[in-house]
Amino acid sequence: MLSSNQLWQAVLGELELSLSRANFTTWFKNTSIAEVGDDKIIISVPNAFTKSWFEEKYHKFILKALHNITNNQVNDIVYRIETGRPNKRPLVADTADTISKIKISSKAEGNQTVLRETNDFNLNSKYVFETFIIGESNQLAHSASQAVAREPGVKYNPLFLYGGVGLGKTHLIQAIGHAIVRFFSHFKVLYINFEKFTNDYVQAARNGSFDKFREFYRGHDVLLVDDVQFMLNKKKTQDEFFHTFEALHQHNKQIVITSDRPPKELKDLEERLITRFEWGMIADINMPDYETRVAILKSKCQEKNFSLTDEIIEYLATYISSNIRELEGALNKIFAWHQLNQIEPTLAGVKDMLTNFFTSAQKKALNPKRVIEEVSSFYEIQIVDLVGDCRKKDLVVPRQIIMYLLREELNSSYPSIGAAVGGRDHTTAIHACNKINLLMQADERVRLEIESIKQRLYV
Ligand code: ADP
Ligand code: MG
């Protein structure tokens, strides 16, 4: 039997693959399945805002994921606001709450793997050193993290970890948090994503409550800040972060930072911040090699109490080489499918099941349709609007980005670009490409957005 919690975890696993990380964490934390009816599921959401976003933006995705996992047994979803829910997912309590109609192997029972369970320190219980597999690609980052966890504030301060998407930055920074919470019981530890810092700062500015804000951020012994690349283009927040950093560092409080690129490449960042980031230890995390990928897959299977033949594991490790999140995504998919169908996974079955997955996970020959779809999903704008005639600024720039990407990534001719984007003239395409070229030089945010879209085109 699949508990509603397990079902929701499987849904989240699917959604995580199709949404950006930022969107995923913003919208899906603090959600759960509240009730399961005959063909209807009630999803609990934390506030009215999320409810309307789910209804308007994510309903289709959630329904599709539910369909995939339950073999089309769920026909309707209702979103219900449940305030005052604890941050924690009602994990154990709802294992009794089973979905009678869904056949699931008993292996699911007792599997307590949680995607986003957080404790009071805002840490995910999965992301500990014990579950982190060490390979050449992450050895330095791992040992520096352990050193910091053993002697916070002493050796490497700050510790700056950087690497591409899905390579284990969040896992490592949180592992440091867990270890310090465990071994230094009096230490106040704070883990945040940089977006949270920004939001809190904006809030403080709005309420005139800077004192409280500063007291909070400076009142910790360990500050773990994930994804500082989000500070680009935010001058005031950068400034505030600089002072937070100074205050903590002067008192030998440990600071750990992650970013998708090294300090020097955080262009547009104030020089004094870059200097500070380079004070301590900088460690990179790279793409894991084949052996490490095999080891990670084996360990994830063990975590899930689920076994796959070596043949299947080697197949996955060979064909999914982009990042570890993709590897886990494939594994979750196999896991959910296997539980549902109660059949031992075979290599042929896995290949079959993952056809779609690979086409998106592997470098697939790009075509204009994909470029348009990726831009549409990135900006959350309907394709009809993107290729339509409306000249609102919110639409015009993404539309021009499509044309730019078609030119840069596909080498398409201007007339064919015009044709692909709603039958426009070739001069419009030329203008769009020039415009985006200029905009990328002038506006760091646009440049980063385009980088992210490109990344998504090639994962
Ligand atoms: P990032 O923050 O760099 O984008 P994450 O830390 O979120 O990446 O990692 C993505 C997924 O891959 C997580 O579920 C994480 O547990 C897993 N992962 C990454 N590196 C390792 C590793 N070395 N060993 C085990 N799991 C890993
Ligand atoms: Mg991360």
Short mmCIF file of C-alpha atoms and ligand atoms in Angstrom, two decimals:
data_model
loop_
_atom_site.label_atom_id
_atom_site.label_comp_id
_atom_site.label_asym_id
_atom_site.label_seq_id
_atom_site.Cartn_x
_atom_site.Cartn_y
_atom_site.Cartn_z
CA MET A 1 0.00 0.00 0.00
CA LEU A 2 1.22 3.43 -0.81
CA SER A 3 0.55 5.88 1.97
CA SER A 4 -0.62 9.30 0.97
CA ASN A 5 2.73 10.62 2.06
CA GLN A 6 4.56 8.20 -0.20
CA LEU A 7 2.25 9.05 -3.05
CA TRP A 8 2.95 12.75 -2.55
CA GLN A 9 6.67 12.08 -2.44
CA ALA A 10 6.43 10.26 -5.75
CA VAL A 11 4.46 13.18 -7.23
CA LEU A 12 7.07 15.63 -5.95
CA GLY A 13 9.77 13.45 -7.45
CA GLU A 14 8.14 13.77 -10.86
CA LEU A 15 7.44 17.47 -10.55
CA GLU A 16 10.96 18.21 -9.44
CA LEU A 17 12.16 17.08 -12.83
CA SER A 18 10.01 19.45 -14.78
CA LEU A 19 10.16 22.59 -12.67
CA SER A 20 13.00 24.90 -11.92
CA ARG A 21 14.57 24.41 -8.51
CA ALA A 22 13.47 27.84 -7.37
CA ASN A 23 9.89 27.23 -8.37
CA PHE A 24 9.89 23.80 -6.91
CA THR A 25 11.08 24.84 -3.48
CA THR A 26 9.03 28.00 -3.41
CA TRP A 27 5.74 26.36 -4.13
CA PHE A 28 5.92 22.82 -2.95
CA LYS A 29 7.34 23.06 0.52
CA ASN A 30 4.70 22.69 3.19
CA THR A 31 2.31 20.89 0.91
CA SER A 32 0.95 17.42 1.44
CA ILE A 33 -1.96 15.18 0.60
CA ALA A 34 -4.69 15.86 3.12
CA GLU A 35 -7.24 13.32 1.99
CA VAL A 36 -7.68 10.65 -0.60
CA GLY A 37 -11.17 10.01 -1.88
CA ASP A 38 -12.36 7.49 -4.46
CA ASP A 39 -11.12 9.36 -7.45
CA LYS A 40 -10.31 12.67 -5.86
CA ILE A 41 -7.38 13.91 -3.87
CA ILE A 42 -7.29 16.86 -1.52
CA ILE A 43 -3.98 18.62 -1.36
CA SER A 44 -3.20 20.78 1.57
CA VAL A 45 -1.44 24.05 0.83
CA PRO A 46 -0.18 26.65 3.30
CA ASN A 47 -1.95 29.77 2.02
CA ALA A 48 -4.37 31.29 -0.44
CA PHE A 49 -1.60 32.48 -2.65
CA THR A 50 -0.22 29.00 -3.16
CA LYS A 51 -3.74 27.70 -3.68
CA SER A 52 -4.37 30.01 -6.57
CA TRP A 53 -0.96 29.33 -8.08
CA PHE A 54 -1.59 25.64 -7.94
CA GLU A 55 -5.00 26.04 -9.48
CA GLU A 56 -3.80 28.28 -12.23
CA LYS A 57 -0.27 27.16 -12.95
CA TYR A 58 0.49 23.76 -11.60
CA HIS A 59 -2.79 21.91 -11.71
CA LYS A 60 -2.00 20.29 -15.03
CA PHE A 61 1.44 19.17 -13.91
CA ILE A 62 0.23 17.77 -10.61
CA LEU A 63 -2.63 15.93 -12.24
CA LYS A 64 -0.33 14.47 -14.86
CA ALA A 65 2.13 13.27 -12.24
CA LEU A 66 -0.72 11.74 -10.25
CA HIS A 67 -2.02 10.05 -13.36
CA ASN A 68 1.37 8.60 -14.12
CA ILE A 69 1.80 7.23 -10.67
CA THR A 70 -1.71 5.95 -10.04
CA ASN A 71 -2.47 4.67 -13.49
CA ASN A 72 -5.10 7.31 -14.11
CA GLN A 73 -7.06 6.50 -11.00
CA VAL A 74 -7.22 10.05 -9.76
CA ASN A 75 -9.52 12.32 -11.71
CA ASP A 76 -9.78 15.41 -9.63
CA ILE A 77 -7.72 17.47 -7.26
CA VAL A 78 -8.93 19.99 -4.75
CA TYR A 79 -6.57 22.38 -3.02
CA ARG A 80 -7.33 23.22 0.57
CA ILE A 81 -5.67 25.85 2.68
CA GLU A 82 -4.47 24.51 5.97
CA THR A 83 -2.80 27.12 8.04
CA GLY A 84 -0.90 26.50 11.18
CA ARG A 85 0.32 23.15 9.98
CA PRO A 86 3.66 22.32 11.40
CA ASN A 87 6.53 22.51 8.97
CA LYS A 88 6.96 18.82 9.20
CA ARG A 89 5.11 16.46 6.98
CA PRO A 90 2.81 14.20 8.97
CA LEU A 91 5.00 11.28 8.16
CA VAL A 92 4.24 8.41 10.40
CA ALA A 93 0.73 9.38 11.30
CA ASP A 94 -0.52 9.05 7.82
CA THR A 95 0.97 5.71 6.89
CA ALA A 96 -2.33 4.33 8.02
CA ASP A 97 -4.05 6.53 5.54
CA THR A 98 -3.75 4.22 2.61
CA ILE A 99 -5.01 4.40 -0.86
CA SER A 100 -7.01 1.29 -1.16
CA LYS A 101 -7.44 1.27 -4.87
CA ILE A 102 -3.79 1.48 -5.70
CA LYS A 103 -1.93 -1.77 -5.74
CA ILE A 104 1.46 -1.32 -4.24
CA SER A 105 4.01 -3.85 -3.19
CA SER A 106 4.60 -4.17 0.51
CA LYS A 107 8.16 -3.05 -0.03
CA ALA A 108 6.88 0.51 0.21
CA GLU A 109 6.05 -0.07 3.83
CA GLY A 110 8.65 1.26 6.19
CA ASN A 111 10.35 3.23 3.50
CA GLN A 112 10.67 6.56 5.20
CA THR A 113 12.71 8.33 2.58
CA VAL A 114 11.46 11.87 2.49
CA LEU A 115 12.25 14.42 -0.11
CA ARG A 116 11.91 17.54 1.84
CA GLU A 117 11.45 16.76 5.45
CA THR A 118 12.87 19.61 7.45
CA ASN A 119 13.52 19.92 11.11
CA ASP A 120 13.68 23.00 13.26
CA PHE A 121 16.89 24.08 11.63
CA ASN A 122 15.40 24.05 8.21
CA LEU A 123 17.53 21.07 7.25
CA ASN A 124 16.48 18.12 5.15
CA SER A 125 17.05 14.93 7.11
CA LYS A 126 18.36 13.16 3.99
CA TYR A 127 21.27 15.50 3.51
CA VAL A 128 23.80 14.17 5.99
CA PHE A 129 27.45 13.16 5.59
CA GLU A 130 26.53 9.52 6.02
CA THR A 131 24.58 9.51 2.75
CA PHE A 132 27.09 11.54 0.77
CA ILE A 133 29.20 9.44 -1.59
CA ILE A 134 32.73 10.63 -2.03
CA GLY A 135 34.47 10.54 -5.38
CA GLU A 136 37.18 12.47 -7.10
CA SER A 137 34.67 15.05 -8.23
CA ASN A 138 33.72 16.15 -4.73
CA GLN A 139 36.57 15.03 -2.52
CA LEU A 140 37.96 18.45 -1.73
CA ALA A 141 34.54 19.94 -1.06
CA HIS A 142 33.69 17.01 1.15
CA SER A 143 36.82 17.12 3.29
CA ALA A 144 36.64 20.88 3.66
CA SER A 145 33.02 20.52 4.75
CA GLN A 146 33.98 17.91 7.31
CA ALA A 147 36.76 20.08 8.64
CA VAL A 148 34.30 22.94 9.10
CA ALA A 149 31.81 20.66 10.79
CA ARG A 150 34.47 19.47 13.22
CA GLU A 151 35.75 22.90 14.10
CA PRO A 152 33.23 25.53 13.14
CA GLY A 153 34.62 29.05 12.93
CA VAL A 154 38.19 27.91 13.29
CA LYS A 155 39.71 26.65 10.10
CA TYR A 156 38.07 27.63 6.88
CA ASN A 157 36.00 30.74 7.26
CA PRO A 158 34.16 31.21 5.05
CA LEU A 159 33.94 27.93 3.24
CA PHE A 160 32.81 28.58 -0.30
CA LEU A 161 31.47 25.59 -2.27
CA TYR A 162 30.61 25.90 -5.91
CA GLY A 163 29.46 23.67 -8.73
CA GLY A 164 26.73 23.10 -11.30
CA VAL A 165 23.12 22.14 -10.76
CA GLY A 166 22.37 18.89 -8.97
CA LEU A 167 25.93 18.05 -7.99
CA GLY A 168 25.51 18.04 -4.22
CA LYS A 169 26.08 21.59 -2.96
CA THR A 170 22.89 21.69 -0.94
CA HIS A 171 23.53 18.19 0.32
CA LEU A 172 26.98 19.13 1.61
CA ILE A 173 26.11 22.48 3.14
CA GLN A 174 23.21 20.88 4.98
CA ALA A 175 25.40 17.98 6.08
CA ILE A 176 27.62 20.55 7.78
CA GLY A 177 24.54 21.94 9.48
CA HIS A 178 23.39 18.53 10.71
CA ALA A 179 26.82 17.64 12.03
CA ILE A 180 27.19 20.91 13.93
CA VAL A 181 23.69 20.67 15.36
CA ARG A 182 24.56 17.18 16.52
CA PHE A 183 27.99 17.76 17.97
CA PHE A 184 27.79 21.33 19.21
CA SER A 185 24.48 21.29 20.94
CA HIS A 186 24.67 24.88 22.13
CA PHE A 187 25.42 26.26 18.65
CA LYS A 188 22.76 28.22 16.90
CA VAL A 189 22.73 27.11 13.29
CA LEU A 190 20.86 28.76 10.46
CA TYR A 191 20.50 27.32 6.98
CA ILE A 192 18.95 29.53 4.32
CA ASN A 193 18.76 29.89 0.62
CA PHE A 194 19.88 33.33 -0.46
CA GLU A 195 16.38 34.04 -1.69
CA LYS A 196 15.19 33.83 1.89
CA PHE A 197 17.73 36.40 2.96
CA THR A 198 16.52 38.68 0.18
CA ASN A 199 12.88 38.21 1.08
CA ASP A 200 13.54 38.88 4.75
CA TYR A 201 15.47 41.96 3.87
CA VAL A 202 12.72 43.30 1.65
CA GLN A 203 10.23 42.57 4.38
CA ALA A 204 12.38 44.38 6.94
CA ALA A 205 12.66 47.36 4.63
CA ARG A 206 8.91 47.42 4.21
CA ASN A 207 8.18 47.16 7.93
CA GLY A 208 11.09 49.29 9.04
CA SER A 209 12.22 46.35 11.17
CA PHE A 210 15.92 46.28 10.37
CA ASP A 211 16.90 45.90 14.00
CA LYS A 212 15.00 42.68 14.28
CA PHE A 213 16.36 41.47 10.95
CA ARG A 214 19.94 42.16 11.96
CA GLU A 215 19.53 40.74 15.40
CA PHE A 216 18.22 37.56 13.84
CA TYR A 217 20.89 37.09 11.21
CA ARG A 218 23.74 38.09 13.44
CA GLY A 219 22.56 35.99 16.33
CA HIS A 220 23.76 32.66 14.96
CA ASP A 221 26.98 30.75 15.45
CA VAL A 222 26.79 29.17 12.05
CA LEU A 223 25.28 30.73 8.97
CA LEU A 224 24.83 28.44 5.98
CA VAL A 225 23.84 30.32 2.85
CA ASP A 226 22.88 28.32 -0.20
CA ASP A 227 22.91 29.67 -3.75
CA VAL A 228 24.45 33.10 -3.34
CA GLN A 229 24.40 33.58 -7.10
CA PHE A 230 20.91 34.90 -6.43
CA MET A 231 22.48 38.01 -4.98
CA LEU A 232 23.58 39.25 -8.38
CA ASN A 233 21.79 42.41 -9.34
CA LYS A 234 20.56 43.05 -5.85
CA LYS A 235 22.78 45.85 -4.69
CA LYS A 236 21.04 46.65 -1.44
CA THR A 237 20.75 43.05 -0.37
CA GLN A 238 24.41 42.54 -1.24
CA ASP A 239 25.26 45.45 0.96
CA GLU A 240 23.28 44.09 3.84
CA PHE A 241 24.80 40.66 3.36
CA PHE A 242 28.24 42.19 3.45
CA HIS A 243 27.54 43.68 6.87
CA THR A 244 26.03 40.45 8.13
CA PHE A 245 29.13 38.64 6.93
CA GLU A 246 31.44 41.13 8.65
CA ALA A 247 29.57 40.99 11.91
CA LEU A 248 29.63 37.21 12.03
CA HIS A 249 33.15 36.79 10.78
CA GLN A 250 34.57 39.24 13.30
CA HIS A 251 33.19 37.06 16.05
CA ASN A 252 34.57 33.90 14.48
CA LYS A 253 31.17 32.64 13.61
CA GLN A 254 31.27 30.08 10.83
CA ILE A 255 29.93 31.03 7.41
CA VAL A 256 29.43 28.54 4.60
CA ILE A 257 28.35 29.64 1.18
CA THR A 258 27.39 27.80 -1.98
CA SER A 259 27.16 29.16 -5.47
CA ASP A 260 26.86 27.86 -9.00
CA ARG A 261 30.17 29.53 -9.91
CA PRO A 262 33.39 30.63 -8.20
CA PRO A 263 33.57 34.06 -6.51
CA LYS A 264 35.51 35.63 -9.35
CA GLU A 265 32.81 34.76 -11.81
CA LEU A 266 30.12 36.36 -9.71
CA LYS A 267 30.40 39.35 -11.96
CA ASP A 268 28.62 42.44 -10.83
CA LEU A 269 29.20 41.46 -7.23
CA GLU A 270 30.81 44.12 -5.09
CA GLU A 271 34.55 43.64 -4.98
CA ARG A 272 34.62 43.64 -1.19
CA LEU A 273 32.25 40.68 -1.11
CA ILE A 274 34.29 38.75 -3.64
CA THR A 275 37.37 39.40 -1.52
CA ARG A 276 35.59 38.15 1.58
CA PHE A 277 34.40 35.02 -0.21
CA GLU A 278 37.99 34.29 -1.12
CA TRP A 279 39.29 34.70 2.43
CA GLY A 280 38.73 31.17 3.54
CA MET A 281 38.56 28.01 1.53
CA ILE A 282 37.11 27.61 -1.94
CA ALA A 283 36.22 24.12 -3.13
CA ASP A 284 34.55 23.04 -6.33
CA ILE A 285 32.23 20.13 -6.98
CA ASN A 286 32.30 18.56 -10.40
CA MET A 287 30.38 16.07 -12.41
CA PRO A 288 30.83 12.66 -10.76
CA ASP A 289 32.69 10.03 -12.77
CA TYR A 290 31.17 6.70 -13.75
CA GLU A 291 32.34 4.80 -10.67
CA THR A 292 30.98 7.46 -8.36
CA ARG A 293 27.68 7.42 -10.21
CA VAL A 294 27.44 3.66 -9.73
CA ALA A 295 28.25 4.03 -6.04
CA ILE A 296 25.65 6.78 -5.63
CA LEU A 297 22.97 4.70 -7.36
CA LYS A 298 23.73 1.73 -5.14
CA SER A 299 23.56 3.81 -2.04
CA LYS A 300 20.29 5.45 -3.08
CA CYS A 301 18.80 2.02 -3.72
CA GLN A 302 19.86 0.94 -0.28
CA GLU A 303 18.33 4.06 1.24
CA LYS A 304 15.07 3.20 -0.44
CA ASN A 305 15.37 -0.44 0.47
CA PHE A 306 15.06 -1.35 -3.14
CA SER A 307 17.29 -3.50 -5.29
CA LEU A 308 18.28 -3.22 -8.93
CA THR A 309 20.56 -5.54 -10.87
CA ASP A 310 24.10 -4.40 -11.62
CA GLU A 311 23.17 -4.40 -15.25
CA ILE A 312 20.45 -1.80 -14.67
CA ILE A 313 22.63 0.29 -12.41
CA GLU A 314 25.43 0.32 -14.97
CA TYR A 315 22.98 1.27 -17.67
CA LEU A 316 21.72 4.23 -15.65
CA ALA A 317 25.23 5.33 -14.69
CA THR A 318 26.30 5.21 -18.32
CA TYR A 319 23.42 7.12 -19.81
CA ILE A 320 22.68 9.66 -17.14
CA SER A 321 25.83 11.63 -16.77
CA SER A 322 24.46 15.13 -16.43
CA ASN A 323 24.02 15.36 -12.68
CA ILE A 324 22.99 13.47 -9.61
CA ARG A 325 19.55 14.94 -9.38
CA GLU A 326 18.74 13.41 -12.76
CA LEU A 327 20.08 10.07 -11.58
CA GLU A 328 17.85 10.18 -8.55
CA GLY A 329 14.91 11.27 -10.66
CA ALA A 330 15.31 8.21 -12.87
CA LEU A 331 15.62 6.00 -9.83
CA ASN A 332 12.49 7.45 -8.23
CA LYS A 333 10.60 6.85 -11.40
CA ILE A 334 11.70 3.22 -11.61
CA PHE A 335 10.92 2.81 -7.93
CA ALA A 336 7.39 4.20 -8.17
CA TRP A 337 6.64 2.20 -11.29
CA HIS A 338 7.96 -0.98 -9.79
CA GLN A 339 5.91 -0.57 -6.63
CA LEU A 340 2.82 0.06 -8.62
CA ASN A 341 3.17 -2.89 -10.93
CA GLN A 342 4.75 -5.34 -8.51
CA ILE A 343 7.16 -6.60 -11.14
CA GLU A 344 10.89 -6.97 -10.75
CA PRO A 345 12.49 -4.32 -12.95
CA THR A 346 14.31 -5.70 -15.97
CA LEU A 347 16.80 -3.89 -18.13
CA ALA A 348 14.39 -3.91 -21.06
CA GLY A 349 11.60 -2.60 -18.84
CA VAL A 350 13.79 0.15 -17.47
CA LYS A 351 14.94 1.17 -20.94
CA ASP A 352 11.38 1.31 -22.06
CA MET A 353 10.20 3.27 -19.08
CA LEU A 354 12.96 5.78 -19.34
CA THR A 355 12.67 6.56 -23.02
CA ASN A 356 10.92 9.81 -22.30
CA PHE A 357 13.16 10.52 -19.40
CA PHE A 358 16.26 10.15 -21.50
CA THR A 359 14.98 12.30 -24.26
CA SER A 360 14.72 15.09 -21.77
CA ALA A 361 17.66 14.15 -19.60
CA GLN A 362 20.16 13.49 -22.32
CA LYS A 363 21.42 15.95 -24.81
CA LYS A 364 18.76 15.67 -27.39
CA ALA A 365 19.03 17.18 -30.80
CA LEU A 366 17.50 20.57 -30.26
CA ASN A 367 14.69 21.80 -32.37
CA PRO A 368 12.77 25.08 -32.44
CA LYS A 369 9.80 23.54 -30.67
CA ARG A 370 11.93 22.66 -27.67
CA VAL A 371 13.47 26.09 -27.49
CA ILE A 372 10.02 27.65 -27.46
CA GLU A 373 8.78 25.19 -24.85
CA GLU A 374 11.76 25.80 -22.58
CA VAL A 375 11.36 29.58 -22.74
CA SER A 376 7.66 29.19 -22.15
CA SER A 377 8.19 27.08 -19.08
CA PHE A 378 11.02 29.23 -17.77
CA TYR A 379 9.02 32.45 -17.88
CA GLU A 380 5.75 30.69 -17.25
CA ILE A 381 4.17 32.23 -20.30
CA GLN A 382 1.85 30.29 -22.59
CA ILE A 383 3.28 29.42 -25.98
CA VAL A 384 0.31 31.02 -27.75
CA ASP A 385 1.18 34.29 -26.07
CA LEU A 386 4.85 33.97 -26.86
CA VAL A 387 4.28 33.49 -30.55
CA GLY A 388 1.26 35.82 -30.62
CA ASP A 389 1.02 39.49 -31.42
CA CYS A 390 0.74 41.12 -28.03
CA ARG A 391 3.52 43.65 -27.52
CA LYS A 392 3.57 43.84 -23.75
CA LYS A 393 7.13 44.08 -22.45
CA ASP A 394 6.78 40.91 -20.37
CA LEU A 395 6.14 39.04 -23.57
CA VAL A 396 8.41 40.87 -25.97
CA VAL A 397 11.71 40.10 -24.26
CA PRO A 398 11.05 36.36 -23.83
CA ARG A 399 9.87 36.28 -27.45
CA GLN A 400 13.12 37.91 -28.53
CA ILE A 401 15.06 35.48 -26.39
CA ILE A 402 13.48 32.62 -28.31
CA MET A 403 14.64 34.18 -31.56
CA TYR A 404 18.09 34.78 -30.16
CA LEU A 405 18.40 31.17 -28.96
CA LEU A 406 17.20 29.82 -32.29
CA ARG A 407 19.95 31.78 -33.94
CA GLU A 408 22.70 31.02 -31.43
CA GLU A 409 21.94 27.44 -30.57
CA LEU A 410 20.40 26.14 -33.77
CA ASN A 411 22.02 28.37 -36.30
CA SER A 412 18.63 28.92 -37.88
CA SER A 413 18.24 31.37 -40.73
CA TYR A 414 16.45 34.63 -39.97
CA PRO A 415 13.49 33.86 -42.21
CA SER A 416 13.01 30.46 -40.55
CA ILE A 417 13.29 32.05 -37.11
CA GLY A 418 10.59 34.54 -38.02
CA ALA A 419 8.44 31.72 -39.31
CA ALA A 420 8.90 29.59 -36.16
CA VAL A 421 7.88 32.43 -33.88
CA GLY A 422 4.38 33.14 -35.12
CA GLY A 423 5.18 33.86 -38.77
CA ARG A 424 7.16 37.04 -38.29
CA ASP A 425 9.27 38.87 -40.81
CA HIS A 426 13.00 38.10 -41.05
CA THR A 427 13.83 41.71 -40.15
CA THR A 428 12.02 41.22 -36.86
CA ALA A 429 14.24 38.22 -36.18
CA ILE A 430 17.39 40.20 -36.96
CA HIS A 431 16.26 43.02 -34.72
CA ALA A 432 15.46 40.58 -31.89
CA CYS A 433 18.90 38.95 -32.04
CA ASN A 434 20.68 42.30 -31.98
CA LYS A 435 18.52 43.53 -29.19
CA ILE A 436 19.19 40.49 -26.98
CA ASN A 437 22.90 40.66 -27.71
CA LEU A 438 22.93 44.21 -26.40
CA LEU A 439 20.64 43.44 -23.51
CA MET A 440 22.88 40.62 -22.37
CA GLN A 441 25.75 43.03 -22.07
CA ALA A 442 23.68 45.63 -20.31
CA ASP A 443 21.57 43.52 -18.03
CA GLU A 444 23.15 40.80 -15.94
CA ARG A 445 19.81 39.35 -15.03
CA VAL A 446 18.87 38.75 -18.64
CA ARG A 447 22.24 37.18 -19.26
CA LEU A 448 21.78 34.83 -16.33
CA GLU A 449 18.28 33.96 -17.37
CA ILE A 450 19.49 33.04 -20.81
CA GLU A 451 22.29 30.98 -19.30
CA SER A 452 19.76 29.08 -17.22
CA ILE A 453 17.54 28.45 -20.20
CA LYS A 454 20.52 27.18 -22.17
CA GLN A 455 21.42 24.89 -19.32
CA ARG A 456 17.94 23.49 -19.38
CA LEU A 457 18.12 22.95 -23.11
CA TYR A 458 21.13 20.76 -22.66
CA VAL A 459 20.33 18.67 -19.63
P1 ADP B 1 22.84 21.16 -5.85
O1 ADP B 1 22.49 21.87 -4.59
O2 ADP B 1 24.29 21.21 -6.17
O3 ADP B 1 22.01 21.58 -7.03
P2 ADP B 1 21.86 18.87 -4.44
O4 ADP B 1 22.70 18.94 -3.22
O5 ADP B 1 20.45 19.30 -4.31
O6 ADP B 1 22.55 19.61 -5.66
O7 ADP B 1 21.93 17.38 -4.99
C1 ADP B 1 20.95 16.81 -5.85
C2 ADP B 1 20.60 15.42 -5.38
O8 ADP B 1 21.72 14.58 -5.58
C3 ADP B 1 20.28 15.36 -3.91
O9 ADP B 1 19.21 14.50 -3.71
C4 ADP B 1 21.53 14.82 -3.26
O10 ADP B 1 21.25 14.03 -2.14
C5 ADP B 1 22.11 13.97 -4.36
N1 ADP B 1 23.57 13.95 -4.29
C6 ADP B 1 24.42 14.87 -4.79
N2 ADP B 1 25.70 14.51 -4.57
C7 ADP B 1 25.65 13.35 -3.90
C8 ADP B 1 26.65 12.46 -3.40
N3 ADP B 1 27.95 12.70 -3.56
N4 ADP B 1 26.23 11.34 -2.78
C9 ADP B 1 24.93 11.06 -2.64
N5 ADP B 1 23.95 11.86 -3.10
C10 ADP B 1 24.29 12.98 -3.73
MG MG B 2 21.13 23.37 -4.27
#
